[in-house]
Short mmCIF file of C-alpha atoms and ligand atoms in Angstrom, two decimals:
data_model
loop_
_atom_site.label_atom_id
_atom_site.label_comp_id
_atom_site.label_asym_id
_atom_site.label_seq_id
_atom_site.Cartn_x
_atom_site.Cartn_y
_atom_site.Cartn_z
CA MET A 1 7.20 18.99 12.05
CA SER A 2 7.95 21.52 9.38
CA ASP A 3 9.99 19.46 6.93
CA PRO A 4 8.26 16.28 5.81
CA ILE A 5 11.36 14.91 4.14
CA ASN A 6 14.13 15.76 6.57
CA PRO A 7 13.19 15.07 10.18
CA ALA A 8 16.44 16.58 11.42
CA ALA A 9 15.27 19.96 10.14
CA SER A 10 12.12 19.88 12.26
CA ALA A 11 12.15 22.44 15.03
CA PRO A 12 10.41 21.62 18.33
CA VAL A 13 6.97 23.20 18.42
CA GLY A 14 5.57 24.78 21.55
CA PRO A 15 5.93 23.94 25.21
CA ALA A 16 5.75 20.38 26.47
CA SER A 17 2.30 19.32 27.59
CA GLY A 18 1.40 15.98 29.11
CA SER A 19 -2.31 16.71 29.58
CA ALA A 20 -5.19 16.49 27.10
CA LEU A 21 -5.01 19.16 24.42
CA ASP A 22 -7.23 22.14 25.01
CA ALA A 23 -8.61 24.12 22.08
CA GLU A 24 -5.50 26.30 21.77
CA GLY A 25 -3.16 23.31 21.98
CA PHE A 26 -5.21 21.49 19.38
CA ARG A 27 -5.16 24.53 17.11
CA ARG A 28 -1.41 24.86 17.38
CA TYR A 29 -0.57 21.22 16.63
CA GLY A 30 -3.44 20.95 14.21
CA HIS A 31 -1.92 23.72 12.12
CA ASP A 32 1.43 21.96 12.20
CA VAL A 33 -0.09 18.67 11.17
CA ILE A 34 -2.07 20.23 8.32
CA ASP A 35 1.08 22.00 7.12
CA TRP A 36 2.88 18.68 7.25
CA VAL A 37 0.12 16.93 5.29
CA ALA A 38 0.11 19.64 2.63
CA ASP A 39 3.89 19.33 2.24
CA TYR A 40 3.67 15.55 2.25
CA LEU A 41 1.09 15.47 -0.53
CA ARG A 42 3.24 17.88 -2.54
CA ASP A 43 6.54 16.08 -1.90
CA VAL A 44 5.55 12.45 -1.55
CA SER A 45 7.49 11.53 -4.70
CA ARG A 46 10.73 12.34 -2.87
CA TYR A 47 10.33 9.34 -0.56
CA PRO A 48 11.37 5.79 -1.46
CA VAL A 49 8.03 4.19 -2.35
CA LEU A 50 8.87 1.06 -0.40
CA PRO A 51 10.73 1.77 2.85
CA PRO A 52 14.18 0.16 3.14
CA VAL A 53 13.40 -1.59 6.42
CA ALA A 54 13.61 -5.19 7.61
CA PRO A 55 10.99 -7.03 9.68
CA GLY A 56 11.15 -5.83 13.30
CA ASP A 57 13.00 -2.56 12.55
CA ILE A 58 10.12 -0.33 13.57
CA ARG A 59 8.86 -2.38 16.47
CA ARG A 60 12.35 -2.50 18.01
CA ARG A 61 12.30 1.28 18.31
CA LEU A 62 8.98 1.42 20.15
CA PRO A 63 8.50 0.88 23.91
CA ALA A 64 6.94 -2.45 24.89
CA VAL A 65 4.46 -0.80 27.27
CA ALA A 66 2.23 2.26 26.99
CA PRO A 67 3.41 5.42 28.79
CA GLU A 68 2.08 5.83 32.31
CA HIS A 69 2.16 9.61 32.06
CA GLY A 70 1.11 11.79 29.18
CA GLU A 71 3.85 12.86 26.82
CA PRO A 72 4.32 16.20 25.06
CA MET A 73 2.97 16.45 21.53
CA GLU A 74 6.44 17.48 20.35
CA ALA A 75 7.79 14.10 21.36
CA ILE A 76 4.91 12.24 19.73
CA LEU A 77 5.23 14.18 16.47
CA ARG A 78 9.00 13.77 16.49
CA ASP A 79 8.70 10.01 16.91
CA TYR A 80 6.13 9.97 14.13
CA GLN A 81 8.73 11.54 11.86
CA GLU A 82 11.74 9.58 13.05
CA ILE A 83 10.31 6.14 13.79
CA ILE A 84 7.01 5.70 11.96
CA LEU A 85 7.59 7.57 8.72
CA PRO A 86 10.73 5.60 7.78
CA GLY A 87 8.61 2.45 7.93
CA VAL A 88 5.77 3.72 5.75
CA THR A 89 5.02 2.36 2.30
CA HIS A 90 3.86 5.40 0.37
CA TRP A 91 0.60 4.30 -1.18
CA ASN A 92 -0.03 7.76 -2.57
CA HIS A 93 3.35 8.04 -4.21
CA PRO A 94 2.88 8.71 -7.93
CA ARG A 95 5.08 5.69 -8.66
CA PHE A 96 3.16 3.21 -6.52
CA PHE A 97 2.16 0.57 -9.06
CA ALA A 98 1.64 -2.36 -6.67
CA TYR A 99 -1.52 -4.36 -5.86
CA PHE A 100 -4.43 -2.11 -6.74
CA PRO A 101 -4.26 1.55 -5.79
CA ALA A 102 -5.77 2.94 -2.60
CA ASN A 103 -5.60 6.55 -3.61
CA ASN A 104 -6.68 9.69 -1.79
CA SER A 105 -6.99 13.42 -2.31
CA GLY A 106 -7.11 16.72 -0.45
CA PRO A 107 -10.91 16.92 -0.20
CA SER A 108 -11.09 13.35 1.02
CA ILE A 109 -8.54 13.97 3.76
CA LEU A 110 -10.37 17.12 4.86
CA GLY A 111 -13.66 15.22 5.00
CA GLU A 112 -11.95 12.51 7.04
CA ILE A 113 -10.62 15.06 9.50
CA LEU A 114 -14.09 16.50 10.01
CA SER A 115 -15.54 13.03 10.42
CA ALA A 116 -12.93 12.30 13.09
CA ALA A 117 -13.73 15.59 14.79
CA LEU A 118 -17.46 14.83 14.90
CA GLY A 119 -16.72 11.29 15.97
CA VAL A 120 -20.29 10.23 15.40
CA ASN A 121 -21.53 6.68 15.27
CA GLY A 122 -24.13 6.58 12.51
CA MET A 123 -25.66 3.28 13.54
CA VAL A 124 -29.25 4.57 13.40
CA TRP A 125 -30.77 7.70 11.91
CA GLN A 126 -31.24 9.26 15.34
CA SER A 127 -27.60 8.69 16.30
CA CYS A 128 -26.64 11.14 13.52
CA PRO A 129 -29.37 12.14 11.05
CA ALA A 130 -26.89 13.92 8.76
CA ALA A 131 -24.67 10.84 8.50
CA THR A 132 -27.58 8.67 7.39
CA GLU A 133 -29.13 11.16 5.00
CA LEU A 134 -25.84 12.21 3.42
CA GLU A 135 -24.97 8.54 2.90
CA GLU A 136 -28.31 8.00 1.17
CA VAL A 137 -27.70 10.99 -1.08
CA VAL A 138 -24.06 10.32 -2.05
CA MET A 139 -24.79 6.67 -2.69
CA ASP A 140 -27.58 7.69 -5.02
CA TRP A 141 -25.22 10.14 -6.74
CA LEU A 142 -22.79 7.27 -7.28
CA ARG A 143 -25.58 5.04 -8.54
CA GLN A 144 -26.45 7.64 -11.15
CA LEU A 145 -22.82 8.30 -12.10
CA LEU A 146 -22.30 4.59 -12.79
CA ASP A 147 -25.72 4.31 -14.47
CA LEU A 148 -26.77 1.55 -12.08
CA PRO A 149 -30.44 0.49 -12.05
CA ALA A 150 -32.88 2.88 -10.36
CA PRO A 151 -34.14 0.30 -7.83
CA PHE A 152 -30.63 -0.12 -6.40
CA ARG A 153 -30.16 1.34 -2.93
CA GLY A 154 -26.68 1.97 -1.59
CA VAL A 155 -24.82 1.63 1.67
CA ILE A 156 -21.18 2.26 2.47
CA GLN A 157 -19.31 -0.77 3.81
CA ASP A 158 -15.72 -0.74 4.98
CA THR A 159 -14.31 -3.01 2.29
CA ALA A 160 -15.24 -5.06 -0.76
CA SER A 161 -14.64 -8.17 1.35
CA THR A 162 -17.45 -7.11 3.66
CA ALA A 163 -19.69 -6.25 0.71
CA THR A 164 -19.16 -9.72 -0.73
CA LEU A 165 -19.87 -11.31 2.66
CA CYS A 166 -23.10 -9.31 2.93
CA ALA A 167 -24.16 -10.52 -0.52
CA LEU A 168 -23.36 -14.12 0.40
CA LEU A 169 -25.37 -13.88 3.60
CA CYS A 170 -28.35 -12.42 1.70
CA ALA A 171 -28.05 -15.21 -0.86
CA ARG A 172 -27.96 -17.83 1.90
CA GLU A 173 -30.97 -16.38 3.67
CA ARG A 174 -33.03 -15.99 0.53
CA ALA A 175 -32.26 -19.56 -0.49
CA THR A 176 -33.18 -20.96 2.92
CA GLY A 177 -36.28 -18.87 3.51
CA PHE A 178 -34.31 -17.07 6.28
CA ASP A 179 -33.82 -20.34 8.07
CA GLY A 180 -30.03 -20.05 8.15
CA ASN A 181 -30.27 -17.14 10.57
CA ARG A 182 -32.86 -18.93 12.70
CA ALA A 183 -31.69 -22.50 12.85
CA GLY A 184 -28.05 -22.30 11.75
CA CYS A 185 -26.59 -23.84 8.64
CA PHE A 186 -24.73 -26.87 9.87
CA GLY A 187 -25.78 -30.20 8.47
CA ARG A 188 -29.17 -28.98 7.27
CA GLY A 189 -30.28 -30.14 3.82
CA ALA A 190 -28.29 -30.41 0.62
CA PRO A 191 -25.28 -28.12 0.41
CA LEU A 192 -25.74 -24.62 -0.98
CA ARG A 193 -23.33 -23.87 -3.82
CA VAL A 194 -21.55 -20.64 -4.70
CA TYR A 195 -19.96 -20.05 -8.11
CA ALA A 196 -17.10 -17.71 -8.97
CA SER A 197 -14.36 -17.82 -11.57
CA THR A 198 -10.88 -19.17 -10.93
CA GLU A 199 -9.75 -15.51 -11.06
CA ALA A 200 -12.13 -14.28 -8.31
CA HIS A 201 -10.55 -12.50 -5.35
CA SER A 202 -9.65 -14.52 -2.25
CA SER A 203 -12.25 -12.54 -0.28
CA VAL A 204 -14.90 -14.62 -2.05
CA GLU A 205 -13.56 -17.83 -0.52
CA LYS A 206 -13.16 -16.10 2.82
CA GLY A 207 -16.79 -14.94 2.67
CA VAL A 208 -17.95 -18.42 1.67
CA ARG A 209 -16.20 -19.82 4.74
CA ILE A 210 -17.49 -17.18 7.14
CA ALA A 211 -21.06 -17.37 5.84
CA GLY A 212 -21.07 -21.10 6.57
CA PHE A 213 -21.18 -22.45 3.01
CA GLY A 214 -17.78 -24.12 3.43
CA SER A 215 -14.91 -23.82 0.97
CA GLU A 216 -15.87 -27.16 -0.56
CA ASN A 217 -19.05 -25.53 -1.82
CA LEU A 218 -17.26 -22.78 -3.68
CA VAL A 219 -17.26 -23.91 -7.29
CA SER A 220 -14.45 -22.56 -9.47
CA VAL A 221 -15.74 -21.73 -12.91
CA SER A 222 -13.17 -21.77 -15.68
CA THR A 223 -12.19 -18.71 -17.70
CA ASP A 224 -11.81 -17.97 -21.38
CA ALA A 225 -8.75 -16.69 -23.21
CA SER A 226 -9.23 -13.21 -21.69
CA LEU A 227 -9.39 -14.72 -18.16
CA ALA A 228 -13.09 -13.85 -17.88
CA MET A 229 -15.66 -16.30 -16.53
CA ASP A 230 -16.90 -18.77 -19.13
CA PRO A 231 -20.72 -18.75 -18.89
CA GLY A 232 -20.89 -22.15 -20.63
CA ASP A 233 -18.81 -23.67 -17.85
CA LEU A 234 -20.99 -21.94 -15.24
CA GLU A 235 -24.10 -23.52 -16.75
CA ALA A 236 -22.42 -26.93 -16.90
CA ARG A 237 -21.35 -26.77 -13.26
CA ILE A 238 -24.81 -25.72 -12.11
CA GLN A 239 -26.32 -28.60 -14.08
CA GLY A 240 -23.77 -30.97 -12.55
CA ASP A 241 -24.68 -29.79 -9.04
CA LEU A 242 -28.41 -30.13 -9.70
CA ALA A 243 -27.86 -33.66 -10.93
CA GLN A 244 -26.07 -34.42 -7.65
CA GLY A 245 -28.90 -32.96 -5.57
CA ARG A 246 -26.95 -29.87 -4.48
CA ARG A 247 -28.57 -26.44 -4.28
CA PRO A 248 -27.12 -23.68 -6.50
CA CYS A 249 -27.40 -20.48 -4.46
CA CYS A 250 -25.16 -17.62 -5.54
CA VAL A 251 -22.85 -16.53 -8.33
CA ILE A 252 -20.21 -13.85 -7.87
CA ALA A 253 -18.98 -12.21 -11.03
CA THR A 254 -15.89 -10.04 -11.05
CA VAL A 255 -15.54 -6.93 -13.15
CA GLY A 256 -11.82 -6.22 -13.04
CA THR A 257 -10.16 -9.29 -11.55
CA THR A 258 -7.33 -8.66 -9.14
CA SER A 259 -4.60 -10.26 -11.19
CA SER A 260 -5.34 -8.82 -14.62
CA THR A 261 -8.62 -6.79 -14.51
CA ALA A 262 -10.43 -9.39 -16.61
CA LEU A 263 -14.13 -8.63 -17.11
CA ASP A 264 -16.67 -11.34 -16.44
CA PRO A 265 -19.60 -10.96 -18.90
CA LEU A 266 -22.45 -9.86 -16.67
CA GLY A 267 -25.29 -10.26 -19.20
CA PRO A 268 -24.84 -13.97 -19.97
CA ILE A 269 -24.05 -14.77 -16.33
CA ALA A 270 -27.16 -12.88 -15.17
CA GLU A 271 -29.28 -14.82 -17.64
CA ILE A 272 -28.06 -18.11 -16.14
CA ALA A 273 -28.46 -16.81 -12.59
CA ALA A 274 -32.05 -15.75 -13.28
CA ARG A 275 -32.93 -19.10 -14.85
CA HIS A 276 -31.67 -21.00 -11.81
CA GLY A 277 -32.82 -18.52 -9.16
CA LEU A 278 -29.29 -17.65 -8.01
CA TRP A 279 -28.39 -14.45 -6.20
CA MET A 280 -25.90 -12.63 -8.41
CA HIS A 281 -23.34 -10.31 -6.88
CA VAL A 282 -20.84 -8.26 -8.86
CA ASP A 283 -17.45 -7.54 -7.33
CA ALA A 284 -16.10 -4.51 -9.20
CA ALA A 285 -13.80 -3.43 -6.37
CA LEU A 286 -11.39 -1.53 -8.58
CA ALA A 287 -13.10 -1.39 -11.94
CA GLY A 288 -16.36 0.20 -10.86
CA SER A 289 -14.69 3.60 -11.08
CA ALA A 290 -13.97 3.08 -14.78
CA ALA A 291 -17.72 2.81 -15.40
CA LEU A 292 -17.94 6.55 -14.73
CA LEU A 293 -16.59 6.99 -18.25
CA PRO A 294 -19.22 6.67 -20.99
CA GLU A 295 -16.65 4.90 -23.17
CA LYS A 296 -16.10 2.27 -20.44
CA ARG A 297 -19.65 1.87 -19.13
CA HIS A 298 -19.98 -1.27 -21.29
CA ILE A 299 -17.97 -3.18 -18.67
CA LEU A 300 -21.18 -3.17 -16.59
CA ALA A 301 -23.52 -4.24 -19.40
CA GLY A 302 -26.00 -6.62 -17.78
CA VAL A 303 -25.75 -5.07 -14.31
CA GLU A 304 -29.43 -4.15 -14.60
CA ARG A 305 -30.25 -7.82 -13.92
CA VAL A 306 -28.03 -8.48 -10.89
CA ASP A 307 -28.99 -8.54 -7.22
CA SER A 308 -26.06 -6.65 -5.74
CA PHE A 309 -22.97 -4.76 -6.83
CA SER A 310 -19.99 -3.22 -5.09
CA PHE A 311 -16.96 -1.12 -5.87
CA ASN A 312 -14.39 0.71 -3.80
CA PRO A 313 -14.10 4.50 -3.99
CA HIS A 314 -11.12 3.82 -1.71
CA LYS A 315 -9.33 2.14 -4.56
CA TRP A 316 -9.69 4.37 -7.58
CA LEU A 317 -11.97 7.28 -6.70
CA PHE A 318 -9.59 9.49 -4.70
CA THR A 319 -11.36 8.72 -1.42
CA ASN A 320 -9.05 7.53 1.28
CA PHE A 321 -9.36 4.07 2.75
CA ASP A 322 -11.88 2.84 3.83
CA CYS A 323 -14.96 3.32 1.68
CA SER A 324 -16.67 0.55 -0.25
CA ALA A 325 -19.94 1.26 -2.07
CA PHE A 326 -22.43 -1.62 -1.88
CA PHE A 327 -25.66 -1.51 -3.87
CA CYS A 328 -28.54 -3.90 -3.47
CA ARG A 329 -31.68 -4.33 -5.52
CA HIS A 330 -33.55 -5.80 -2.56
CA PRO A 331 -32.93 -3.71 0.55
CA GLU A 332 -35.77 -5.61 2.20
CA THR A 333 -33.78 -8.87 1.88
CA LEU A 334 -30.64 -7.13 3.16
CA ILE A 335 -32.55 -5.75 6.13
CA ARG A 336 -34.27 -9.03 6.87
CA THR A 337 -30.86 -10.74 6.83
CA PHE A 338 -29.19 -8.31 9.20
CA ALA A 339 -31.86 -6.64 11.33
CA ILE A 340 -31.88 -7.22 15.05
CA ASN A 341 -34.00 -4.89 17.09
CA PRO A 342 -33.04 -4.69 20.77
CA GLU A 343 -35.00 -2.31 22.96
CA TYR A 344 -32.09 0.03 23.51
CA LEU A 345 -31.78 0.77 19.78
CA LYS A 346 -35.47 1.44 19.07
CA THR A 347 -36.46 5.01 18.20
CA ALA A 348 -39.71 6.84 17.58
CA VAL A 349 -38.94 7.35 13.88
CA ASP A 350 -37.86 3.84 12.91
CA GLU A 351 -40.75 3.49 10.47
CA GLN A 352 -39.81 6.68 8.61
CA VAL A 353 -36.03 6.46 8.26
CA THR A 354 -33.12 4.35 7.10
CA ASN A 355 -31.29 2.73 9.98
CA TYR A 356 -28.04 1.65 8.34
CA ARG A 357 -27.20 -0.64 11.24
CA ASP A 358 -29.56 -3.11 9.53
CA TRP A 359 -27.69 -2.94 6.20
CA GLY A 360 -24.54 -4.79 7.19
CA ILE A 361 -22.54 -6.60 9.82
CA ALA A 362 -21.32 -3.98 12.27
CA LEU A 363 -23.64 -1.98 14.47
CA GLY A 364 -21.34 1.05 14.76
CA ARG A 365 -20.70 3.00 11.57
CA ARG A 366 -18.21 5.73 10.74
CA PHE A 367 -19.33 8.88 8.93
CA ARG A 368 -17.65 7.83 5.68
CA ALA A 369 -20.14 9.64 3.47
CA LEU A 370 -18.56 12.95 4.44
CA LYS A 371 -15.24 12.34 2.68
CA LEU A 372 -17.01 10.89 -0.35
CA TRP A 373 -19.26 13.96 -0.52
CA PHE A 374 -16.21 16.23 -0.39
CA VAL A 375 -14.55 14.30 -3.20
CA LEU A 376 -17.61 14.16 -5.46
CA ARG A 377 -18.17 17.88 -5.04
CA GLN A 378 -14.61 19.11 -5.24
CA PHE A 379 -13.60 17.03 -8.28
CA GLY A 380 -17.02 17.04 -9.92
CA ALA A 381 -17.92 14.12 -12.16
CA GLU A 382 -15.83 15.55 -15.00
CA GLY A 383 -12.78 15.89 -12.76
CA LEU A 384 -13.09 12.28 -11.63
CA ARG A 385 -13.51 11.07 -15.19
CA ALA A 386 -10.47 13.04 -16.36
CA ARG A 387 -8.20 11.43 -13.77
CA VAL A 388 -9.44 7.90 -14.40
CA ARG A 389 -9.23 8.45 -18.14
CA GLU A 390 -5.60 9.51 -17.87
CA HIS A 391 -4.76 6.36 -15.90
CA LEU A 392 -6.41 4.22 -18.56
CA ALA A 393 -4.44 5.96 -21.30
CA LEU A 394 -1.16 5.56 -19.39
CA ALA A 395 -1.84 1.84 -18.99
CA GLN A 396 -2.23 1.53 -22.76
CA GLU A 397 1.06 3.38 -23.24
CA PHE A 398 2.75 1.03 -20.82
CA ARG A 399 1.24 -1.97 -22.61
CA ALA A 400 2.50 -0.67 -25.95
CA TRP A 401 5.98 -0.23 -24.44
CA VAL A 402 5.99 -3.83 -23.18
CA GLU A 403 4.89 -5.08 -26.58
CA SER A 404 7.55 -3.04 -28.33
CA ARG A 405 10.43 -4.63 -26.36
CA PRO A 406 11.58 -8.07 -27.45
CA GLU A 407 12.77 -9.05 -23.96
CA PHE A 408 9.27 -8.68 -22.49
CA GLU A 409 6.14 -10.74 -22.96
CA LEU A 410 2.63 -9.41 -22.32
CA LEU A 411 0.68 -12.05 -20.38
CA ALA A 412 -2.88 -10.75 -20.41
CA PRO A 413 -5.11 -8.27 -22.24
CA VAL A 414 -5.16 -4.77 -20.73
CA PRO A 415 -8.81 -3.69 -20.62
CA LEU A 416 -8.25 -1.20 -17.79
CA ASN A 417 -5.31 0.10 -15.74
CA THR A 418 -3.20 -2.98 -15.05
CA VAL A 419 -0.47 -4.55 -17.19
CA CYS A 420 0.77 -8.12 -16.59
CA PHE A 421 4.04 -9.06 -18.27
CA ARG A 422 7.32 -10.86 -17.73
CA TYR A 423 10.90 -10.74 -18.78
CA ASN A 424 11.29 -13.53 -21.31
CA PRO A 425 14.45 -13.60 -23.41
CA GLY A 426 13.26 -16.83 -25.05
CA GLY A 427 14.32 -20.43 -24.69
CA LEU A 428 13.56 -20.71 -20.96
CA GLY A 429 10.85 -22.70 -19.18
CA ASP A 430 8.24 -21.20 -16.84
CA GLU A 431 10.12 -22.21 -13.68
CA GLU A 432 13.35 -20.56 -14.74
CA LEU A 433 11.42 -17.50 -15.91
CA GLU A 434 9.77 -17.31 -12.51
CA ARG A 435 13.16 -17.37 -10.78
CA ARG A 436 14.51 -14.63 -13.02
CA ASN A 437 11.44 -12.44 -12.80
CA THR A 438 11.39 -12.81 -9.01
CA ARG A 439 14.96 -11.51 -8.91
CA LEU A 440 14.09 -8.73 -11.33
CA LEU A 441 11.12 -7.62 -9.22
CA ALA A 442 13.27 -7.56 -6.07
CA ALA A 443 15.86 -5.37 -7.84
CA ILE A 444 13.18 -3.03 -9.18
CA ASN A 445 11.60 -2.53 -5.76
CA ALA A 446 14.95 -2.20 -3.97
CA SER A 447 15.55 0.91 -6.08
CA GLY A 448 12.89 2.74 -4.05
CA ARG A 449 11.91 4.55 -7.25
CA ILE A 450 8.84 2.47 -7.98
CA PHE A 451 6.88 -0.31 -6.29
CA MET A 452 5.37 -3.16 -8.28
CA THR A 453 4.00 -6.55 -7.22
CA HIS A 454 3.48 -9.87 -8.98
CA THR A 455 0.79 -12.43 -9.64
CA LYS A 456 0.39 -15.71 -11.48
CA LEU A 457 -1.81 -16.22 -14.49
CA ARG A 458 -2.45 -19.81 -15.57
CA GLY A 459 0.54 -20.78 -13.45
CA ARG A 460 2.87 -18.27 -15.08
CA TYR A 461 4.61 -15.73 -12.87
CA CYS A 462 3.92 -12.14 -13.99
CA LEU A 463 5.15 -8.73 -13.07
CA ARG A 464 2.25 -6.40 -12.60
CA VAL A 465 1.94 -2.64 -13.00
CA SER A 466 -1.33 -1.09 -11.83
CA ILE A 467 -1.76 2.61 -12.58
CA GLY A 468 -4.19 4.60 -10.43
CA GLN A 469 -2.54 7.02 -8.04
CA THR A 470 -3.99 10.50 -7.86
CA GLN A 471 -0.71 12.14 -8.84
CA THR A 472 0.56 9.62 -11.43
CA HIS A 473 1.37 11.15 -14.81
CA ARG A 474 3.33 10.20 -17.92
CA ALA A 475 6.71 11.11 -16.41
CA ASP A 476 6.09 8.54 -13.67
CA ILE A 477 5.38 5.85 -16.23
CA GLN A 478 8.57 6.76 -18.05
CA GLU A 479 10.48 6.53 -14.78
CA ALA A 480 8.96 3.11 -14.20
CA GLN A 481 10.18 1.97 -17.60
CA GLU A 482 13.68 3.32 -16.96
CA THR A 483 13.77 1.68 -13.54
CA ILE A 484 12.78 -1.69 -14.97
CA LEU A 485 15.44 -1.48 -17.69
CA THR A 486 18.10 -0.32 -15.20
CA ALA A 487 17.30 -3.22 -12.87
CA LEU A 488 17.46 -5.62 -15.78
CA ALA A 489 20.83 -4.26 -16.88
CA SER A 490 22.21 -4.35 -13.31
CA LEU A 491 21.41 -8.03 -13.00
CA GLY A 492 23.27 -8.87 -16.21
CA PRO A 493 22.32 -11.36 -18.91
CA GLY A 494 22.14 -14.37 -16.53
CA LEU A 495 19.86 -12.43 -14.15
N1 PLP B 1 -12.28 -7.85 -4.90
C1 PLP B 1 -11.36 -7.55 -5.79
C2 PLP B 1 -11.61 -7.80 -7.25
C3 PLP B 1 -10.15 -6.99 -5.36
O1 PLP B 1 -9.20 -6.70 -6.27
C4 PLP B 1 -9.94 -6.74 -4.00
C5 PLP B 1 -8.69 -6.14 -3.52
O2 PLP B 1 -7.83 -5.76 -4.26
C6 PLP B 1 -10.95 -7.09 -3.11
C7 PLP B 1 -12.11 -7.65 -3.59
C8 PLP B 1 -10.80 -6.86 -1.64
O3 PLP B 1 -10.89 -5.52 -1.38
P1 PLP B 1 -11.04 -4.95 0.10
O4 PLP B 1 -9.65 -4.73 0.59
O5 PLP B 1 -11.82 -3.68 -0.05
O6 PLP B 1 -11.76 -5.97 0.90
#
């Protein structure tokens, strides 16, 4: 697997072996795979960002049943190159501008390899003391880097969706005196209400459903001109619920909304939450990383009053998926919500240690702290800040470019790394603009040079460029601009 770009150039490596790899076999293929990864990271920009495949193309090339007999590694690695790789969307391509980033880096990948090699399950301290204690340490490093309150204790969850669900479950249990866990939530008392802005991520509604609140009890709070939660509307909706005999329970603020990175004002929301006894969770899935920068730390002003907070190093902190940092002011509430203590999990040191199995949903836990530790040490705080700072500057350059071109319309402020805009030659309604921008986006992505996605803001279809890949630099932004203009020109004036 020597050439990551041209599978035909790959020479077979070593003799066929259908049995489990011994140390020498592992070493041999391990070296090949590491060489391949190093080349891939260097050359990833040579791939089409979005693979030119149709639904079913990959599956059709794979056998319907698992092999009865072991196959040689050469065959597996060849199929990886010839079948799997052509169907890969290259998330770490420097011109991946879609969704939010899920970036990675060399140290992160090396940490992940070692974690896979150890294969530990860090469910309790005893099951891997180093996994627990390193997680405690790196989470406290992150807490300090983001200047989060000292009482916050951290735990790594798989995703921000899980972090939000954990917060919702804590909120439910605190509001019910831990009766939800004991007696169930169905049909008991007045409904518990959860508040989030109209721009909150869909994982909030999913969590509200799973935690038993019911979607009907998720209250959508309106946003201001910058698409941030309007605290006045939050207060009014809480008052309306109280007047109806409902029980306000939890508010979820978003710092860096998914569509446009709008910033809910934490201070005023926290003041309302405290007055009404609501659990307040902050979902900063992407934007938390920006708070590493002193000049951006203001986006978390007010966080000192909230109950829980999460952000994803797997989005914008060069730590490969999955790794979501969840901080809670009340670990005792978290533990009381999740702890279950069967005989077979008890240990002699339970009173002295952190057993992270009680800090979330799953019992089994990967050793995710290792890759985060590698990243934090190898980049150093200054290295992390420099990368994030460059992304923020590039986003401002892209915004300025959009604003300088009469055929484009900027559709939201750009406080962080994401620019929402549309092609708008003037004189057309929103529906026609949506049709044209949909065609434009398809042409842009078909080029394979860049990958962007879309969203809607206040019903208006937007193109969306989110800048946060580890290797993205100014030349990539310029190529994005050229690609957009070329696609526009290729579609002609009628689009
Ligand atoms: N919250 C916000 C604001 C997001 O933007 C996203 C994903 O982009 C999520 C939550 C969900 O993230 P995850 O995939 O880690 O669950």
